[in-house]
Coordinates of C-alpha atoms in Angstrom, one line a residue:
Chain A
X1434 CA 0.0 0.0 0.0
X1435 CA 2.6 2.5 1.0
X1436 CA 4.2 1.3 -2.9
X1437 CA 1.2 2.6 -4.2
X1438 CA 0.9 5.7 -2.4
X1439 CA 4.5 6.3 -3.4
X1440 CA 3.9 5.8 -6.8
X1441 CA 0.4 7.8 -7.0
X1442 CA 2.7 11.2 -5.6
X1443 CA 5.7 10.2 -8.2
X1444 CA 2.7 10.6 -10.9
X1445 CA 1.3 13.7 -9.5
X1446 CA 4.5 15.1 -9.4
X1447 CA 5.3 14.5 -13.2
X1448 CA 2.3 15.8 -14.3
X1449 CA 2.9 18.9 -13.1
X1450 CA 6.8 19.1 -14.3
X1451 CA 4.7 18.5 -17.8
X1452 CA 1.9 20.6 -17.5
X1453 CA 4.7 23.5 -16.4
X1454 CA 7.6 22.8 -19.0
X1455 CA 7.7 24.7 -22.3
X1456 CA 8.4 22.2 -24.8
X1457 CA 8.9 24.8 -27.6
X1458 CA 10.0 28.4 -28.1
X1459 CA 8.4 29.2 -31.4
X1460 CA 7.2 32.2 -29.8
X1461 CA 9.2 33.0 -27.4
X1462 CA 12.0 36.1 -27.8
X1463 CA 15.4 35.2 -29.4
X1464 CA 17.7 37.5 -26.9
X1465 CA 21.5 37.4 -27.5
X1466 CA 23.5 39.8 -25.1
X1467 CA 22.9 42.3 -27.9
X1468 CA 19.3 42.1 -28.9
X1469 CA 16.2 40.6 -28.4
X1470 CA 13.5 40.4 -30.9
X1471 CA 9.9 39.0 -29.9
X1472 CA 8.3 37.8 -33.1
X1473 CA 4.8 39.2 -32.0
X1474 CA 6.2 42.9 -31.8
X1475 CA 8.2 42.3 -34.7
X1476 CA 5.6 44.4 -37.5
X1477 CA 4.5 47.0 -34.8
X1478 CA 7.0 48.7 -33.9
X1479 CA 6.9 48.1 -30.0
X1480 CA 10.3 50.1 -30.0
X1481 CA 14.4 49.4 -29.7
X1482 CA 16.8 50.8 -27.2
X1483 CA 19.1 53.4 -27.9
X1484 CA 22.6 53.7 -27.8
X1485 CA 25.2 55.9 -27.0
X1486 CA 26.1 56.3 -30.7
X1487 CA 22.7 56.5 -32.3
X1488 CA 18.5 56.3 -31.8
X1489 CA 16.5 53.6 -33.4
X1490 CA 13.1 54.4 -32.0
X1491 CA 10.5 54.8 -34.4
X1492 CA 8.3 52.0 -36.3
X1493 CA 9.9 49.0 -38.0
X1494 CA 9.8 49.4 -41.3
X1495 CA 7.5 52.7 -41.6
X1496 CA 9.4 55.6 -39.9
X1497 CA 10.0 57.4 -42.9
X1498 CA 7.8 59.8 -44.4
X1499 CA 8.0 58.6 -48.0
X1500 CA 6.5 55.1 -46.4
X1501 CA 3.9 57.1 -44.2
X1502 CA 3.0 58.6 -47.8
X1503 CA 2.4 55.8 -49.1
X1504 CA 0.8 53.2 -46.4
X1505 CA -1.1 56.1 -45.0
X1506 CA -0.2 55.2 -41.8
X1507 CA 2.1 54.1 -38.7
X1508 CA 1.3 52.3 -35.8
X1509 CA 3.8 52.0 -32.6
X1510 CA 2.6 49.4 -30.2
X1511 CA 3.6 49.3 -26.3
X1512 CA 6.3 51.5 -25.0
X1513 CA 8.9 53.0 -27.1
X1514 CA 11.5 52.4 -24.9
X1515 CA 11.2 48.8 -24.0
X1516 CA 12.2 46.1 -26.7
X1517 CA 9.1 43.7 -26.0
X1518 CA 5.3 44.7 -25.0
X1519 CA 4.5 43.8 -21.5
X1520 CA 1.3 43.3 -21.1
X1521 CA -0.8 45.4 -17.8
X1522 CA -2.1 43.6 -15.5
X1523 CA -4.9 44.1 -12.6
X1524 CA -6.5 41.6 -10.4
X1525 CA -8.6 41.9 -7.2
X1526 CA -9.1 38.7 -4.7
X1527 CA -13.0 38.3 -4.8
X1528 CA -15.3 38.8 -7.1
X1529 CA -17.7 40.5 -4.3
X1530 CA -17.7 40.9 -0.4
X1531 CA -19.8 40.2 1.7
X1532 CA -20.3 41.9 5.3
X1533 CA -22.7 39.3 6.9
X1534 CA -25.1 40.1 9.2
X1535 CA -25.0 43.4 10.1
X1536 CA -25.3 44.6 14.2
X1537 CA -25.9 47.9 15.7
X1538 CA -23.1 49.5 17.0
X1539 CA -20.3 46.9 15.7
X1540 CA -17.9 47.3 13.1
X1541 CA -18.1 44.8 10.0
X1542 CA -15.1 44.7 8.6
X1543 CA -13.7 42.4 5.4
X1544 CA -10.8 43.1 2.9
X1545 CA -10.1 42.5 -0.3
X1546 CA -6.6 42.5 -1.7
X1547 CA -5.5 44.8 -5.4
X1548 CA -2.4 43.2 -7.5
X1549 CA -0.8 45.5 -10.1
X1550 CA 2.3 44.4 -12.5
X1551 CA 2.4 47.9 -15.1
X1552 CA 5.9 46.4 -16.0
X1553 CA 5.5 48.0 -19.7
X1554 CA 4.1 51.4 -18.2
X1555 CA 5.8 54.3 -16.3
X1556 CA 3.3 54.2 -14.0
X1557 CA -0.4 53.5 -13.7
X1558 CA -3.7 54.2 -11.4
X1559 CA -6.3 52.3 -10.3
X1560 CA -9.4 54.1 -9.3
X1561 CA -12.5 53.1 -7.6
X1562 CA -16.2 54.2 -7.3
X1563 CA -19.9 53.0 -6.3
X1564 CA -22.5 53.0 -8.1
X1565 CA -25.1 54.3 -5.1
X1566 CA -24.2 53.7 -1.3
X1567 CA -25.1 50.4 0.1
X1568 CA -29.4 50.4 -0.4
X1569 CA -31.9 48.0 -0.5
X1570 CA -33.5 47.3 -3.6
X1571 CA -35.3 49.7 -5.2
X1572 CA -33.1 52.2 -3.1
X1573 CA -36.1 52.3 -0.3
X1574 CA -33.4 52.4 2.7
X1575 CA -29.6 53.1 2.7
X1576 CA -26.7 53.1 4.8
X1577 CA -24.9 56.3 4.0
X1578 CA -21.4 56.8 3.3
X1579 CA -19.5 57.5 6.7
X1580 CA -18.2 60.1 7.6
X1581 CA -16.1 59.2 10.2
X1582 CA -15.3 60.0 13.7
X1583 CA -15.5 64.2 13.4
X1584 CA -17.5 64.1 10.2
X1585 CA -14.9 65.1 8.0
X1586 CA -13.7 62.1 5.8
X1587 CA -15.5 63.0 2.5
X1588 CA -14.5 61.0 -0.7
X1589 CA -11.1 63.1 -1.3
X1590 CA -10.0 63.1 2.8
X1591 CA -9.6 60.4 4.9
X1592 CA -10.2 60.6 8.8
X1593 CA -10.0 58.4 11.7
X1594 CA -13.0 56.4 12.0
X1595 CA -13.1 53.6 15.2
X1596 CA -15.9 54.9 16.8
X1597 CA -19.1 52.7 17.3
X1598 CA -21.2 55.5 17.6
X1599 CA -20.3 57.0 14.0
X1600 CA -22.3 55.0 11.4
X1601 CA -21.9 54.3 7.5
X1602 CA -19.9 52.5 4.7
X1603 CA -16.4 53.5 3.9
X1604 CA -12.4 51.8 3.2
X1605 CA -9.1 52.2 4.3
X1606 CA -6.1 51.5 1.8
X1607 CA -2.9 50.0 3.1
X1608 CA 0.2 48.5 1.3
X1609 CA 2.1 49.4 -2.1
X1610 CA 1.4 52.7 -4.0
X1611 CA -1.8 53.9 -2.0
X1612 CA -2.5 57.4 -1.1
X1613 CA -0.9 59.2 1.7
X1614 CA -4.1 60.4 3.0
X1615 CA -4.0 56.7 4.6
X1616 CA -2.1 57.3 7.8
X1617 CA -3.2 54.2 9.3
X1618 CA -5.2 51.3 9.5
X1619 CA -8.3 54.4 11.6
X1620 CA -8.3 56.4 8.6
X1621 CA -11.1 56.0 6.2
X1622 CA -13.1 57.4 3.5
X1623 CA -16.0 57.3 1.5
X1624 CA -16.0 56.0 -2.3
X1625 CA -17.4 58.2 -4.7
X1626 CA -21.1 58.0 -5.4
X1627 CA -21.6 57.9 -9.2
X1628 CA -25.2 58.7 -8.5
X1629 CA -24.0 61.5 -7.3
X1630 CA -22.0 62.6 -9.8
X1631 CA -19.1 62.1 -7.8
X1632 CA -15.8 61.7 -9.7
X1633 CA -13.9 57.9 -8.6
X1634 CA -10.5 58.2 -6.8
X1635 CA -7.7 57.1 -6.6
X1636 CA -7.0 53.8 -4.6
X1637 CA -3.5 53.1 -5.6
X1638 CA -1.1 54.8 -7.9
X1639 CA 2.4 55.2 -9.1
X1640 CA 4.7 57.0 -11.5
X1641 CA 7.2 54.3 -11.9
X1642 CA 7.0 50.8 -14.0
X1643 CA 6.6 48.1 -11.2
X1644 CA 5.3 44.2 -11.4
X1645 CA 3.4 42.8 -8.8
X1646 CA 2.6 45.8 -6.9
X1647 CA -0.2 44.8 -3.5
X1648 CA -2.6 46.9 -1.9
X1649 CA -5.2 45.7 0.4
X1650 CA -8.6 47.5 0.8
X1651 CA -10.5 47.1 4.2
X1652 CA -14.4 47.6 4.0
X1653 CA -16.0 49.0 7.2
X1654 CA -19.6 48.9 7.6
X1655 CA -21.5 50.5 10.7
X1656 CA -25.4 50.7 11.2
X1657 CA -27.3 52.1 14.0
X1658 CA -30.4 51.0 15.6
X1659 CA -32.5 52.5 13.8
X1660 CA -30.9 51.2 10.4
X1661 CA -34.1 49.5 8.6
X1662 CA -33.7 45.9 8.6
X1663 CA -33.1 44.6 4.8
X1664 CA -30.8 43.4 2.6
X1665 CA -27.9 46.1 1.6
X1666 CA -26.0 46.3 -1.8
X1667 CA -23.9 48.2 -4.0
X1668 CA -21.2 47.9 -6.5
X1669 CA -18.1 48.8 -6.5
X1670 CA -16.1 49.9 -9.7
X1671 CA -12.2 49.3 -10.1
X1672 CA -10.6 51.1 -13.1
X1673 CA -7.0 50.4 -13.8
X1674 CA -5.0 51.5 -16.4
X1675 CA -1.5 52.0 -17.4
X1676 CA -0.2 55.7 -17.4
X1677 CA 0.5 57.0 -21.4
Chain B
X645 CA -3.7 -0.2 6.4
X646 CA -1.9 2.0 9.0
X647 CA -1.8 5.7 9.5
X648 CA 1.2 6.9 7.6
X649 CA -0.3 5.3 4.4
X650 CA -3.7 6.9 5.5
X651 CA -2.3 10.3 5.0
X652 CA -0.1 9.9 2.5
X653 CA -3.0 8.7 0.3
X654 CA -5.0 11.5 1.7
X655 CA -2.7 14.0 0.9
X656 CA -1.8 12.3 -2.6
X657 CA -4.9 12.8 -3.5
X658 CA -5.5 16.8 -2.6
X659 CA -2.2 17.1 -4.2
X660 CA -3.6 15.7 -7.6
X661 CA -6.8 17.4 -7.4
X662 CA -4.8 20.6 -6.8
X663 CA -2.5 20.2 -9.7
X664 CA -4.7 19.0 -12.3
X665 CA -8.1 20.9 -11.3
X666 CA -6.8 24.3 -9.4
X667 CA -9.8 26.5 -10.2
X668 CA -11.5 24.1 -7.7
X669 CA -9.6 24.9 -5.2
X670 CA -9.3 29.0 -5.4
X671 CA -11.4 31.3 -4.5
X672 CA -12.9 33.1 -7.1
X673 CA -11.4 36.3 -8.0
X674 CA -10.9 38.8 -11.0
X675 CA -7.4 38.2 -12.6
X676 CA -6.8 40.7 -16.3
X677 CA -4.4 41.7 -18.1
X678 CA -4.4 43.5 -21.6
X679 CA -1.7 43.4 -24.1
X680 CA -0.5 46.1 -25.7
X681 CA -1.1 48.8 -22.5
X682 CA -0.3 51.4 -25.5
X683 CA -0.9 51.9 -29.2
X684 CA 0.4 54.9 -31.4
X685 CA -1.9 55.5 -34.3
X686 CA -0.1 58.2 -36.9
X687 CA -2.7 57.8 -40.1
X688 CA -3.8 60.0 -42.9
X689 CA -7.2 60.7 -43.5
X690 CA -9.2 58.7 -45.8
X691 CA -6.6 55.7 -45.4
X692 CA -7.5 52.5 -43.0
X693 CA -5.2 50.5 -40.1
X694 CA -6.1 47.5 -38.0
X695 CA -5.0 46.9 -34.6
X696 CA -5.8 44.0 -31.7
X697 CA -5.7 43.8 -28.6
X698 CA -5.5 40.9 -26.6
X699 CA -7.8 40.3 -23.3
X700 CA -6.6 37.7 -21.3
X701 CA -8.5 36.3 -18.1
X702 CA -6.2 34.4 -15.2
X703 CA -9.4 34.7 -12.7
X704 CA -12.7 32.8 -12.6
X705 CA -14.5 33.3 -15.6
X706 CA -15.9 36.2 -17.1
X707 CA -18.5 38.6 -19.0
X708 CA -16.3 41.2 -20.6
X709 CA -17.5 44.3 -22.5
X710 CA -15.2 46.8 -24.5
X711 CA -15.9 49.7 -24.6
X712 CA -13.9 52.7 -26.0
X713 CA -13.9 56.3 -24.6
X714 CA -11.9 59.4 -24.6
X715 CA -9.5 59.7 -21.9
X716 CA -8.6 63.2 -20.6
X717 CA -4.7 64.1 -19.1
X718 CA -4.3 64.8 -15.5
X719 CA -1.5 66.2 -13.8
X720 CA 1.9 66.2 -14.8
X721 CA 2.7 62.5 -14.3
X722 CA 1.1 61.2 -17.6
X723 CA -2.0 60.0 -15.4
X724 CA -5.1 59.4 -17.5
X725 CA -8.8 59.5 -16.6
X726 CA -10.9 58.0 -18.6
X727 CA -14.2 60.1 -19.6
X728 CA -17.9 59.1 -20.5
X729 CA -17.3 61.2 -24.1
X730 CA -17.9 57.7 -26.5
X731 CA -14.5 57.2 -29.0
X732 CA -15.5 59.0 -32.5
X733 CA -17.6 56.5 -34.9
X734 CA -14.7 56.0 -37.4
X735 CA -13.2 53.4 -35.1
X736 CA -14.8 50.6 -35.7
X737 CA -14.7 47.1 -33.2
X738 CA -17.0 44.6 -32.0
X739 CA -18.6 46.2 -28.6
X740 CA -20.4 43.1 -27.8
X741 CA -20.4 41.0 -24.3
X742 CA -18.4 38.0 -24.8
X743 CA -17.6 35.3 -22.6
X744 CA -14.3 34.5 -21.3
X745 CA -13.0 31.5 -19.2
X746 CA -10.2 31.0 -16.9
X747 CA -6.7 31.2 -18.8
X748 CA -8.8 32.2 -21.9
X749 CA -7.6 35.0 -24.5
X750 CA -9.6 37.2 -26.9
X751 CA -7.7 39.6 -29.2
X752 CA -10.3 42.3 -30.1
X753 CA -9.8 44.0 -33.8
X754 CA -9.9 47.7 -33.7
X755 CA -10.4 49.3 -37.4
X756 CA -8.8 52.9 -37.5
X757 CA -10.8 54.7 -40.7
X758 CA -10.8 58.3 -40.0
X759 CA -12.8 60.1 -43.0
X760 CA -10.9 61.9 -45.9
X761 CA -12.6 65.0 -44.6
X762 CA -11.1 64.4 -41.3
X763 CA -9.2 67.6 -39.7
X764 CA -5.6 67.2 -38.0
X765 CA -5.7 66.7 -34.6
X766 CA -5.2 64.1 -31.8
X767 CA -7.7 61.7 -30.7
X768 CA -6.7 60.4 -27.1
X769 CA -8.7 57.3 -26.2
X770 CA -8.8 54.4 -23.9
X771 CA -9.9 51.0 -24.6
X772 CA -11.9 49.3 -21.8
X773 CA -13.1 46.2 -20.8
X774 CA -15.2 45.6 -18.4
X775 CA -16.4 43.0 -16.4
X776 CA -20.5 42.0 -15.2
X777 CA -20.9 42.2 -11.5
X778 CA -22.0 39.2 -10.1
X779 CA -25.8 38.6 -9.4
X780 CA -26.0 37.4 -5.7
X781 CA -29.3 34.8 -5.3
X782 CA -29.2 34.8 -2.2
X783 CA -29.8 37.4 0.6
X784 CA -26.9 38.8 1.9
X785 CA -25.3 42.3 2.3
X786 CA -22.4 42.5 0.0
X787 CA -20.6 45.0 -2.1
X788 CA -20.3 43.8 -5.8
X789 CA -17.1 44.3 -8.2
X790 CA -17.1 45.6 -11.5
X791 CA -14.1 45.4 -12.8
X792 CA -12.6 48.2 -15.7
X793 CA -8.8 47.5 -17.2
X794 CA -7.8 49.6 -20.3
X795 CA -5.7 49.9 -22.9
X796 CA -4.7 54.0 -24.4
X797 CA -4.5 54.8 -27.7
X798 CA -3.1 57.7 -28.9
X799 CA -4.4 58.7 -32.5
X800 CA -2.6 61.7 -34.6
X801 CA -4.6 62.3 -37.4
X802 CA -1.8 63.7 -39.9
X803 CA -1.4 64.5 -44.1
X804 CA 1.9 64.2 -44.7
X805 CA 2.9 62.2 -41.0
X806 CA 5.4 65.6 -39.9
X807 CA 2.8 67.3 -37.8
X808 CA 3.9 70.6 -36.3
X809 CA 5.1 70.4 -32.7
X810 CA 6.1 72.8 -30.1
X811 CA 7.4 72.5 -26.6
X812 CA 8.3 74.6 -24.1
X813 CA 10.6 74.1 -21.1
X814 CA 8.8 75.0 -18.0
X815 CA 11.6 74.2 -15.7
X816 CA 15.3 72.3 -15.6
X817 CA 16.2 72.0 -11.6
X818 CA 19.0 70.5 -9.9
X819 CA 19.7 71.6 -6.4
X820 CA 22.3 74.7 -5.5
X821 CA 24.6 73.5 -3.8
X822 CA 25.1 70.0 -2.3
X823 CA 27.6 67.8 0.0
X824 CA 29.6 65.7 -2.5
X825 CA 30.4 62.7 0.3
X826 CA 27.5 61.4 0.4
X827 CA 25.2 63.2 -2.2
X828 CA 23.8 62.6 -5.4
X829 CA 22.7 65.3 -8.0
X830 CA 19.0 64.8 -9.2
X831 CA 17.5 66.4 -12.2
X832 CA 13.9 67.3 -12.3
X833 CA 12.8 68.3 -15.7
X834 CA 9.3 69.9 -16.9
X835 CA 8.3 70.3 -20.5
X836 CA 5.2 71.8 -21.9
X837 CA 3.4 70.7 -25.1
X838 CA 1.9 74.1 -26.7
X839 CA 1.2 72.7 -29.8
X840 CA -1.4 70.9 -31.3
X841 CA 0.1 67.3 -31.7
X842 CA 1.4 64.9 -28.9
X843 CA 4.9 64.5 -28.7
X844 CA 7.9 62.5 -26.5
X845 CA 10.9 64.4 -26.3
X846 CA 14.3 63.0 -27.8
X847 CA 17.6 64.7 -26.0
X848 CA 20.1 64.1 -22.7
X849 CA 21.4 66.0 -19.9
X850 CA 25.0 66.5 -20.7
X851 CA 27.1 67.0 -17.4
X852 CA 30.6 68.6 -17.6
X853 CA 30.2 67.6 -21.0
X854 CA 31.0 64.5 -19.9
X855 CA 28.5 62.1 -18.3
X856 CA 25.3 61.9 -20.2
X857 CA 21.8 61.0 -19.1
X858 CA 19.3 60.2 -21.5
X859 CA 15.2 61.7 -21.6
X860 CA 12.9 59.1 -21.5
X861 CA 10.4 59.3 -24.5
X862 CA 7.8 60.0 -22.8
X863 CA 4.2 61.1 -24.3
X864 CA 3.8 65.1 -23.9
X865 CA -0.4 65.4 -25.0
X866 CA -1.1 69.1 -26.5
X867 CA -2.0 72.0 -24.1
X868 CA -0.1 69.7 -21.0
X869 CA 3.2 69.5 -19.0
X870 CA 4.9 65.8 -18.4
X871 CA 7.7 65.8 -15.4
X872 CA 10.4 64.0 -17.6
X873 CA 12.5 61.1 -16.4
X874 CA 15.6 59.1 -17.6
X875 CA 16.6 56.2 -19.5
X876 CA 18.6 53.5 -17.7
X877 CA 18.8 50.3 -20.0
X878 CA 14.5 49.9 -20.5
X879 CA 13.6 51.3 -17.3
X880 CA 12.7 54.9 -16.2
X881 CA 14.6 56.4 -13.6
X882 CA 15.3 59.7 -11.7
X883 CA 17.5 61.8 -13.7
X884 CA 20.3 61.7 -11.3
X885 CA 24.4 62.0 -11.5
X886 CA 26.1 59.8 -9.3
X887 CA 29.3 60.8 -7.5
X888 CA 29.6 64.8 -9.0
X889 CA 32.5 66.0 -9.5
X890 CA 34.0 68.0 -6.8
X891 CA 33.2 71.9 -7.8
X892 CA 31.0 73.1 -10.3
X893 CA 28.7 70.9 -12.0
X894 CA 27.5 72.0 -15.2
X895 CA 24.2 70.2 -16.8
X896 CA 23.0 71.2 -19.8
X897 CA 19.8 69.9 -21.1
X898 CA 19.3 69.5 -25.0
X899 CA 16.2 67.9 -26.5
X900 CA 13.9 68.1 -29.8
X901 CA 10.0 66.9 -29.8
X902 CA 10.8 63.5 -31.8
X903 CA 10.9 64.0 -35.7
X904 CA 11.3 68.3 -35.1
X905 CA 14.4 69.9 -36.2
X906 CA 14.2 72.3 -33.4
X907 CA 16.5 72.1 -30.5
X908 CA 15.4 73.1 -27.5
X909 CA 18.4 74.1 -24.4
X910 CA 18.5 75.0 -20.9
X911 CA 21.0 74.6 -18.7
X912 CA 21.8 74.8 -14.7
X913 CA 25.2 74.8 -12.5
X914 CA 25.2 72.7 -8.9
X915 CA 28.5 72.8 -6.8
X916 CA 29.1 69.9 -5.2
X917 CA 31.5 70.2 -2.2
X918 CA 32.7 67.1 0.5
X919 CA 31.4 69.8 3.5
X920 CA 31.0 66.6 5.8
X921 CA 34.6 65.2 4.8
X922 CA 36.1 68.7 5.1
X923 CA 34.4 69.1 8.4
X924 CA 35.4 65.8 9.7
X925 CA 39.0 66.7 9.0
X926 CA 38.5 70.3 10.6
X927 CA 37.2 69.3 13.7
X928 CA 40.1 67.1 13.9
X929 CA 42.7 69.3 13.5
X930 CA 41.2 71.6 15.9
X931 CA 41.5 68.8 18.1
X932 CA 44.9 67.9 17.6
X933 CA 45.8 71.1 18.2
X934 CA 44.0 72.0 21.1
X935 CA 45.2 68.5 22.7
X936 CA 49.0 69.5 21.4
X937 CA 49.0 73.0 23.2
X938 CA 47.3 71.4 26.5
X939 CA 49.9 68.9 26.9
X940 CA 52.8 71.4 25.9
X941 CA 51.1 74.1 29.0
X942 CA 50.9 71.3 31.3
X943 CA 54.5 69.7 30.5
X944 CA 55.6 73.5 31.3

């Protein structure tokens, strides 16, 4: 029996070494110390180094005008400086969150957790919005945005918010590339309410390339007792994109 | 059959599920990534290009939408936000919901046909796709995602492919004065775009008119300012001279918008100075002799 076990985890193993190895490089980049050359970038343009001695940015085979005259076009794709397109990247953890039963007077927290690689990009954002506050449906009842402790977190300013008595919906951002208004894990703010023609905001952001970049977002919901007893829901929006 | 064998066929078995099923195992999530995160479109009008993109989806699986709006600068950091204003109707792509499944790719076909009549001018668009929020079925107070990840495209719209540019330099800093023992001197750059027609600068910082650091190419849009940065091998970095010389440093800044003659110059002076070195050294001297003069009074 312990033969068989043995062999069973031997067989696991292999499969994955053969569902992991590349067994050819058709596609992949040709490098030499020198160069490299990625066949899918090859007819746009995604852009060569420079030297010391001289500049070969510009489209292959179309960065003269008498070209441009006559296929009516040019078309660079990725970023000039960097010899092979990196593609951008943005995940997020769940696809929803979900605060459970909600009690008067008690923080519900949950997070979530924001993965960035711009490797191609010098620099990127990621914003983030609701579409109403949390409501029930229809919109009869809602748990407004919070506005923390003093009342002065808004969608642009975080404040402290760890009081029980101060009700509402709002997140705190911690980790890579997240906005300094984020002092600590206390200071919160509201998202922006599309309905109300509020613009989103920034949730993490950064100037520089980077690959792999992590941010976690806390939710925080509060509800007093008079909160109307119902189901509460919203929908948060995440827009990423690369800088240009 | 006795306990060792127990786990080990246990744990034989989670291991095998996990390699050769692992979207049963994780949690569902929202995974993108879009390839290329930049296209730049120089076409005439009347004449017709093609470009894909390529979706692919490393999460659980997906409804995705493109969509294609105008995307308006912010700040000086080459930031973008993307507006509601929808992408002018001579780009043509399929705007339908599709389906996509976990490590699943879609390239989508953008056709570029702007109209013979069309003027010259920039068209600064992002390409978006977006993802359907879950429906929940059952009752429970949650937040939803919805999920946007975008492409930008930068359009010129140009009859002979030499569009006018025009740049301005709105500031070339390095610091005054700094300690040479320890410090470093860092260039910050700021360029202005007053013409009508994006543009990347091409040029170097020459220092001494020796070491040279080399502008990034990166996008100026018309009417806005872009802090420049420097190339280092494929990466941008702070424009920043290593070990000055000792004494005056002398930067000067040379650059042209790419494919314009003109040459644009500015240029700035730092002197660099080992104050903590020299200081060091002082205070021991001052030591020396003070402990010299003490011993020669007290051998008196």
């Amino acid at each position: 029996m312990k033969k068989i076990a043995l062999i069973f985890v031997l067989l696991t193993i292999s499969i994955y070494v053969l569902k992991h190895t590349r067994l050819s490089f058709a596609q992949e980049r040709i490098e030499s110390n020198n160069f490299r050359i990625q066949f899918p970038n090859f007819n746009s343009g995604a852009g060569i180094p420079t030297s010391d001695n001289y500049d070969l940015t510009g489209t292959l085979g179309q960065g003269i005008a008498g070209e441009y005259s006559s296929t009516g076009y040019r078309v660079k794709a990725g970023f000039e400086y960097i010899r092979t397109i990196i593609p951008f990247s943005f995940s997020v953890s769940d696809i929803q969150k979900n605060f459970g039963t909600l009690s008067p007077n008690s923080f519900s927290s949950t997070s979530s957790t924001l993965t960035v690689s711009a490797g191609g990009a010098g620099g990127y954002q990621v914003t983030a919005s609701e579409n109403t506050p949390l409501s029930t449906n229809g919109g009869v009842d809602t748990i407004p945005d919070t506005t923390c402790n003093s009342g002065t977190c808004t969608e642009t300013t975080a404040a402290v918010w760890n009081s029980t008595s101060t009700y509402g919906f709002g997140y705190n951002m911690s980790g890579d590339d997240v906005p300094a208004g984020f002092s600590d894990s206390t200071y919160f703010k509201q998202f922006a309410d599309r309905s109300n023609s509020e613009a989103p905001q920034i949730v993490m952001s950064s100037v520089e390339a980077g690959d792999e970049r992590v941010a976690t977002i806390t939710y925080k919901v509060n509800v007093s007792n008079t909160q109307a007893a119902g189901v509460y829901r919203n929908i948060i929006q995440f827009t990423a994109v690369p800088a240009y | 059959m006795n306990s060792f064998n127990k786990y080990l066929i246990i744990f034989s078995f989670i291991l095998f599920v996990y390699i050769c099923y692992p979207n049963l195992i994780k949690a569902q999530n929202i995974d993108l990534s879009i390839s290329p995160p930049l296209v730049e479109v120089m076409i005439q009008p009347g004449k017709e290009v093609k470009h894909s993109f390529t979706i692919t989806n490393n999460g659980s699986p997906s409804a995705i939408t493109p969509k294609l709006f105008y995307f308006d600068p912010q700040g000086d950091t080459g930031r973008v936000e993307i507006t509601n204003r929808p992408a002018p109707d001579w780009i043509i792509f399929n705007s339908s919901p599709f389906a996509l499944d976990t490590a699943s790719t879609k390239s989508v076909e953008l056709t570029f046909s702007p109209p013979s009549d069309a003027s010259e001018t920039d068209h600064l668009l992002s390409l978006v796709f977006e993802t359907t929020e879950t429906a929940d079925i059952t009752d429970r107070n949650v937040s939803a995602y919805k999920t946007q990840i975008a492409s930008n495209i930068l359009i010129t719209i140009s009859k002979d492919g030499l569009p006018k540019k025009s740049a301005s330099i709105v500031s070339f800093w390095a610091p005054k004065i700094i300690d040479s023992t320890f410090g470093s001197i860092e260039y910050k750059l700021l360029l202005e775009n007053n013409g009508n027609f994006i543009w990347k600068p091409e040029g170097k910082i020459i220092i001494n008119q020796k070491n040279q650091l080399q502008l990034a190419p990166q996008n100026i849009a018309s009417g806005h300012k872009r802090a420049i940065n420097c190339l280092q091998a494929e990466e941008v970095v702070v424009c920043k001279q290593e070990k000055p010389f000792i004494g005056i440093n002398r930067a000067v800044l040379s650059f042209s918008p790419q494919g314009n003659q003109t040459v644009y110059n500015a240029q700035t002076t730092t002197l660099a100075f080992p104050f903590t070195i020299v200081g060091v050294l002082t205070l021991l001297l001052l030591l020396t002799t003070y402990i010299n003069k003490y011993h020669s009074v007290k051998s008196r």
